[in-house]
Short mmCIF file of N, CA and C in Angstrom, two decimals:
data_model
loop_
_atom_site.label_atom_id
_atom_site.label_comp_id
_atom_site.label_asym_id
_atom_site.label_seq_id
_atom_site.Cartn_x
_atom_site.Cartn_y
_atom_site.Cartn_z
N LYS A 10 128.15 92.47 83.34
CA LYS A 10 126.83 92.05 83.34
C LYS A 10 126.21 92.07 84.82
N ASP A 11 126.99 91.55 85.91
CA ASP A 11 126.53 91.56 87.14
C ASP A 11 126.20 92.97 87.71
N PHE A 12 127.20 93.84 87.47
CA PHE A 12 126.95 95.17 87.79
C PHE A 12 125.70 95.72 87.39
N GLY A 13 125.36 95.64 86.00
CA GLY A 13 124.27 96.08 85.31
C GLY A 13 123.05 95.54 86.03
N LYS A 14 122.87 94.21 86.42
CA LYS A 14 121.77 93.73 87.16
C LYS A 14 121.67 94.37 88.57
N SER A 15 122.79 94.54 89.06
CA SER A 15 122.83 94.93 90.64
C SER A 15 122.21 96.39 90.54
N TRP A 16 122.77 97.23 89.60
CA TRP A 16 122.32 98.66 89.37
C TRP A 16 120.90 98.79 89.18
N TYR A 17 120.40 97.83 88.19
CA TYR A 17 118.96 97.71 87.82
C TYR A 17 118.15 97.63 89.08
N GLN A 18 118.59 96.59 89.83
CA GLN A 18 117.77 96.12 91.22
C GLN A 18 117.89 97.43 92.12
N LEU A 19 118.85 98.14 92.26
CA LEU A 19 119.03 99.22 93.08
C LEU A 19 118.16 100.29 92.54
N MET A 20 118.14 100.69 91.27
CA MET A 20 117.49 101.82 90.69
C MET A 20 115.83 101.52 90.87
N THR A 21 115.50 100.10 90.42
CA THR A 21 114.07 99.68 90.52
C THR A 21 113.52 99.86 91.77
N ARG A 22 114.11 99.48 92.83
CA ARG A 22 113.90 99.69 94.21
C ARG A 22 113.42 101.15 94.53
N ASP A 23 114.20 102.10 94.02
CA ASP A 23 113.93 103.44 94.13
C ASP A 23 112.94 104.12 93.25
N MET A 24 112.83 103.61 92.01
CA MET A 24 112.08 104.24 90.96
C MET A 24 110.81 103.62 90.58
N GLY A 25 110.57 102.45 91.10
CA GLY A 25 109.26 101.80 90.93
C GLY A 25 109.56 100.64 89.85
N PRO A 26 108.40 100.02 89.58
CA PRO A 26 108.62 98.98 88.81
C PRO A 26 108.95 99.08 87.39
N ARG A 27 109.16 98.01 86.74
CA ARG A 27 109.69 97.75 85.28
C ARG A 27 108.82 98.54 84.32
N SER A 28 107.51 98.65 84.44
CA SER A 28 106.40 99.33 83.56
C SER A 28 106.90 100.82 83.50
N ARG A 29 107.61 101.30 84.47
CA ARG A 29 108.18 102.71 84.41
C ARG A 29 109.40 102.92 83.66
N CYS A 30 110.13 101.97 83.37
CA CYS A 30 111.36 102.14 82.64
C CYS A 30 111.20 102.49 81.15
N LEU A 31 112.11 103.09 80.60
CA LEU A 31 111.95 103.66 79.13
C LEU A 31 113.08 102.92 78.49
N GLY A 32 112.77 102.55 77.16
CA GLY A 32 113.85 101.91 76.41
C GLY A 32 113.82 100.54 76.40
N ASP A 33 114.40 99.95 75.34
CA ASP A 33 114.44 98.50 75.32
C ASP A 33 115.61 97.82 75.88
N ASN A 34 116.51 98.40 76.44
CA ASN A 34 117.66 97.85 77.10
C ASN A 34 117.48 97.51 78.63
N LEU A 35 116.56 96.58 78.62
CA LEU A 35 116.20 96.25 80.04
C LEU A 35 116.65 94.77 80.30
N PRO A 36 117.17 94.29 81.48
CA PRO A 36 117.45 92.90 81.72
C PRO A 36 116.05 92.22 81.82
N GLU A 37 116.30 90.93 81.71
CA GLU A 37 115.06 90.11 81.83
C GLU A 37 114.25 90.21 83.23
N LEU A 38 113.06 89.85 83.40
CA LEU A 38 112.22 89.91 84.52
C LEU A 38 112.85 89.36 85.70
N GLN A 39 113.16 89.93 86.83
CA GLN A 39 113.88 89.31 87.97
C GLN A 39 112.74 88.80 88.98
N ALA A 40 113.16 87.80 89.74
CA ALA A 40 112.37 87.09 90.68
C ALA A 40 111.74 88.11 91.75
N TRP A 41 112.62 89.29 92.22
CA TRP A 41 112.28 90.11 93.06
C TRP A 41 111.33 91.36 92.82
N GLU A 42 111.24 91.36 91.39
CA GLU A 42 110.56 92.65 90.92
C GLU A 42 109.03 92.22 91.28
N SER A 43 108.18 93.44 91.80
CA SER A 43 106.86 93.27 92.33
C SER A 43 106.05 94.34 91.21
N LYS A 44 105.00 94.05 91.00
CA LYS A 44 104.06 94.93 90.24
C LYS A 44 103.39 95.89 91.20
N LEU A 45 102.93 97.03 90.48
CA LEU A 45 102.17 98.00 91.33
C LEU A 45 100.80 97.37 91.65
N PRO A 46 100.15 97.93 92.62
CA PRO A 46 99.04 97.31 93.07
C PRO A 46 97.96 97.94 91.84
N ASN A 47 96.90 97.05 91.58
CA ASN A 47 95.81 97.53 90.59
C ASN A 47 95.32 98.74 91.05
N PRO A 48 94.87 99.83 90.04
CA PRO A 48 94.02 100.81 90.59
C PRO A 48 92.83 100.41 91.14
N ARG A 49 92.41 101.51 91.93
CA ARG A 49 91.06 101.31 92.79
C ARG A 49 90.00 101.57 91.73
N THR A 50 89.14 100.55 91.60
CA THR A 50 87.86 100.63 90.59
C THR A 50 86.70 100.96 91.39
N SER A 51 86.59 100.76 92.64
CA SER A 51 85.43 101.06 93.42
C SER A 51 85.43 102.61 94.12
N GLU A 52 84.50 102.98 94.71
CA GLU A 52 84.52 104.28 95.40
C GLU A 52 85.28 104.19 96.52
N LEU A 53 85.64 105.39 97.02
CA LEU A 53 86.49 105.38 98.41
C LEU A 53 85.47 104.99 99.41
N PRO A 54 86.17 104.36 100.40
CA PRO A 54 85.14 104.18 101.61
C PRO A 54 84.87 105.50 102.30
N ASN A 55 83.84 105.31 103.14
CA ASN A 55 83.25 106.55 103.89
C ASN A 55 84.25 106.83 105.15
N TYR A 56 84.95 107.83 105.07
CA TYR A 56 85.84 108.12 106.13
C TYR A 56 85.31 109.09 107.21
N ILE A 57 84.00 109.42 107.05
CA ILE A 57 83.35 110.30 108.17
C ILE A 57 83.34 109.55 109.42
N PRO A 58 83.00 108.29 109.48
CA PRO A 58 82.97 107.81 110.80
C PRO A 58 84.21 107.69 111.46
N VAL A 59 85.35 107.12 110.67
CA VAL A 59 86.69 107.28 111.16
C VAL A 59 86.97 108.68 111.72
N ARG A 60 86.92 109.86 111.02
CA ARG A 60 87.16 110.98 111.35
C ARG A 60 86.60 111.38 112.69
N SER A 61 85.16 110.83 112.86
CA SER A 61 84.32 111.14 114.09
C SER A 61 85.00 110.45 115.22
N SER A 62 85.58 109.24 115.00
CA SER A 62 86.12 108.54 115.98
C SER A 62 87.54 109.13 116.68
N ILE A 63 88.14 109.67 115.59
CA ILE A 63 89.37 110.39 115.92
C ILE A 63 89.20 111.54 116.59
N GLN A 64 88.12 112.34 116.27
CA GLN A 64 87.79 113.72 116.85
C GLN A 64 87.28 113.31 118.45
N ASP A 65 86.40 112.32 118.57
CA ASP A 65 86.06 111.87 119.94
C ASP A 65 87.09 111.54 120.68
N ALA A 66 88.24 110.99 120.20
CA ALA A 66 89.38 110.55 121.04
C ALA A 66 90.16 111.76 121.38
N ILE A 67 90.24 112.70 120.51
CA ILE A 67 91.02 113.88 120.80
C ILE A 67 90.23 114.76 121.86
N ASP A 68 88.76 114.78 121.71
CA ASP A 68 87.83 115.59 122.71
C ASP A 68 88.10 114.91 124.03
N THR A 69 88.06 113.53 124.00
CA THR A 69 87.98 112.97 125.29
C THR A 69 89.49 113.05 126.17
N ASP A 70 90.41 113.00 125.47
CA ASP A 70 91.85 113.21 125.96
C ASP A 70 92.78 114.09 124.92
N PRO A 71 92.81 115.40 125.42
CA PRO A 71 93.66 116.27 124.45
C PRO A 71 95.05 115.81 123.96
N THR A 72 95.51 115.12 125.10
CA THR A 72 96.88 114.43 124.62
C THR A 72 97.07 113.54 123.66
N ASN A 73 95.89 113.09 123.18
CA ASN A 73 96.01 112.10 121.96
C ASN A 73 96.44 112.89 120.72
N VAL A 74 96.19 114.29 120.65
CA VAL A 74 96.68 115.14 119.53
C VAL A 74 98.11 114.45 119.18
N ALA A 75 98.96 114.67 120.25
CA ALA A 75 100.44 114.20 119.99
C ALA A 75 100.61 112.93 119.41
N ALA A 76 99.60 111.96 120.07
CA ALA A 76 99.84 110.56 119.41
C ALA A 76 99.38 110.36 117.90
N PHE A 77 98.18 111.20 117.62
CA PHE A 77 97.87 111.08 116.23
C PHE A 77 98.75 111.79 115.26
N ALA A 78 99.33 112.89 115.77
CA ALA A 78 100.32 113.62 115.03
C ALA A 78 101.53 112.71 114.62
N SER A 79 101.92 111.99 115.85
CA SER A 79 103.19 111.11 115.67
C SER A 79 102.87 109.99 114.70
N LEU A 80 101.73 109.45 114.72
CA LEU A 80 101.22 108.42 113.82
C LEU A 80 101.20 108.74 112.31
N ALA A 81 100.61 109.99 112.25
CA ALA A 81 100.69 110.57 110.83
C ALA A 81 101.90 110.82 110.22
N PHE A 82 102.80 111.28 110.94
CA PHE A 82 104.18 111.65 110.58
C PHE A 82 104.87 110.30 110.31
N ALA A 83 104.74 109.21 111.12
CA ALA A 83 105.38 107.93 110.80
C ALA A 83 104.90 107.31 109.67
N CYS A 84 103.71 107.55 109.31
CA CYS A 84 103.00 106.87 108.12
C CYS A 84 103.56 107.62 106.94
N SER A 85 103.63 109.01 106.89
CA SER A 85 104.01 109.66 105.74
C SER A 85 105.44 109.57 105.59
N ARG A 86 106.32 109.42 106.45
CA ARG A 86 107.78 109.33 106.22
C ARG A 86 108.22 108.07 105.77
N THR A 87 107.46 106.93 106.04
CA THR A 87 107.74 105.59 105.42
C THR A 87 107.00 105.26 104.13
N PHE A 88 106.16 106.20 103.67
CA PHE A 88 105.54 105.80 102.30
C PHE A 88 106.31 106.38 101.05
N ARG A 89 106.41 105.46 100.01
CA ARG A 89 107.24 105.86 98.97
C ARG A 89 106.26 105.94 97.76
N GLN A 90 106.06 107.00 97.07
CA GLN A 90 105.06 107.25 95.99
C GLN A 90 105.38 106.51 94.86
N THR A 91 106.69 106.15 94.46
CA THR A 91 107.22 105.49 93.20
C THR A 91 106.66 104.04 93.09
N ASP A 92 106.64 103.37 94.28
CA ASP A 92 106.15 101.93 94.08
C ASP A 92 105.04 101.59 95.20
N TYR A 93 104.60 102.76 95.89
CA TYR A 93 103.74 102.49 96.97
C TYR A 93 103.87 101.54 98.11
N ARG A 94 105.19 101.59 98.40
CA ARG A 94 105.53 100.91 99.59
C ARG A 94 105.54 101.73 100.79
N GLY A 95 105.33 100.94 101.90
CA GLY A 95 105.53 101.66 103.11
C GLY A 95 104.27 102.39 103.54
N GLY A 96 104.13 103.16 104.57
CA GLY A 96 103.05 103.89 104.98
C GLY A 96 102.21 103.06 105.80
N CYS A 97 101.02 103.51 106.41
CA CYS A 97 100.13 102.72 107.24
C CYS A 97 99.15 101.88 106.30
N ASN A 98 99.02 102.47 105.12
CA ASN A 98 98.11 101.80 104.46
C ASN A 98 98.85 101.00 103.31
N GLY A 99 99.87 101.33 102.88
CA GLY A 99 100.69 100.44 101.95
C GLY A 99 101.32 99.16 102.50
N ALA A 100 102.14 99.31 103.61
CA ALA A 100 102.62 98.41 104.28
C ALA A 100 102.91 97.10 103.72
N ARG A 101 103.51 97.15 102.44
CA ARG A 101 103.80 96.08 101.55
C ARG A 101 104.96 95.16 102.15
N ILE A 102 105.45 95.50 103.24
CA ILE A 102 106.44 94.66 103.76
C ILE A 102 105.93 93.41 104.39
N ARG A 103 104.68 93.34 104.49
CA ARG A 103 104.04 92.15 105.10
C ARG A 103 103.93 91.05 103.98
N PHE A 104 104.19 91.34 102.74
CA PHE A 104 104.10 90.49 101.67
C PHE A 104 105.49 90.05 101.15
N PRO A 105 105.49 88.75 100.61
CA PRO A 105 106.94 88.31 100.12
C PRO A 105 107.13 89.10 98.75
N PRO A 106 108.41 89.38 98.56
CA PRO A 106 109.71 88.92 99.22
C PRO A 106 110.06 89.65 100.29
N GLU A 107 109.68 90.84 100.64
CA GLU A 107 109.99 91.63 101.68
C GLU A 107 109.82 90.93 103.10
N SER A 108 108.74 90.24 103.28
CA SER A 108 108.52 89.53 104.72
C SER A 108 109.47 88.45 104.84
N GLU A 109 109.97 87.96 103.92
CA GLU A 109 110.93 86.65 104.04
C GLU A 109 112.31 87.07 104.44
#
């Protein structure tokens, strides 16, 4: 029984929340389980000013290209699509239970 719960926790961390599990043979809801964020209901923000600011920073100092490329790579390699954790925008580690 303990192994089953441990395996469930391990797999849930990798595969996403309980709502994505198939079948009826699931353990009871665990304290560490977190739900997916609600889908966006509003329009996306206007990214054009942000893009302009980044382009201005690159035009001002071309060495900023490496810094932005490094930032983009770091964000993409820490993001996990299964449960939307990590990345620059996700950053769910700041919320409990990960922050504790």
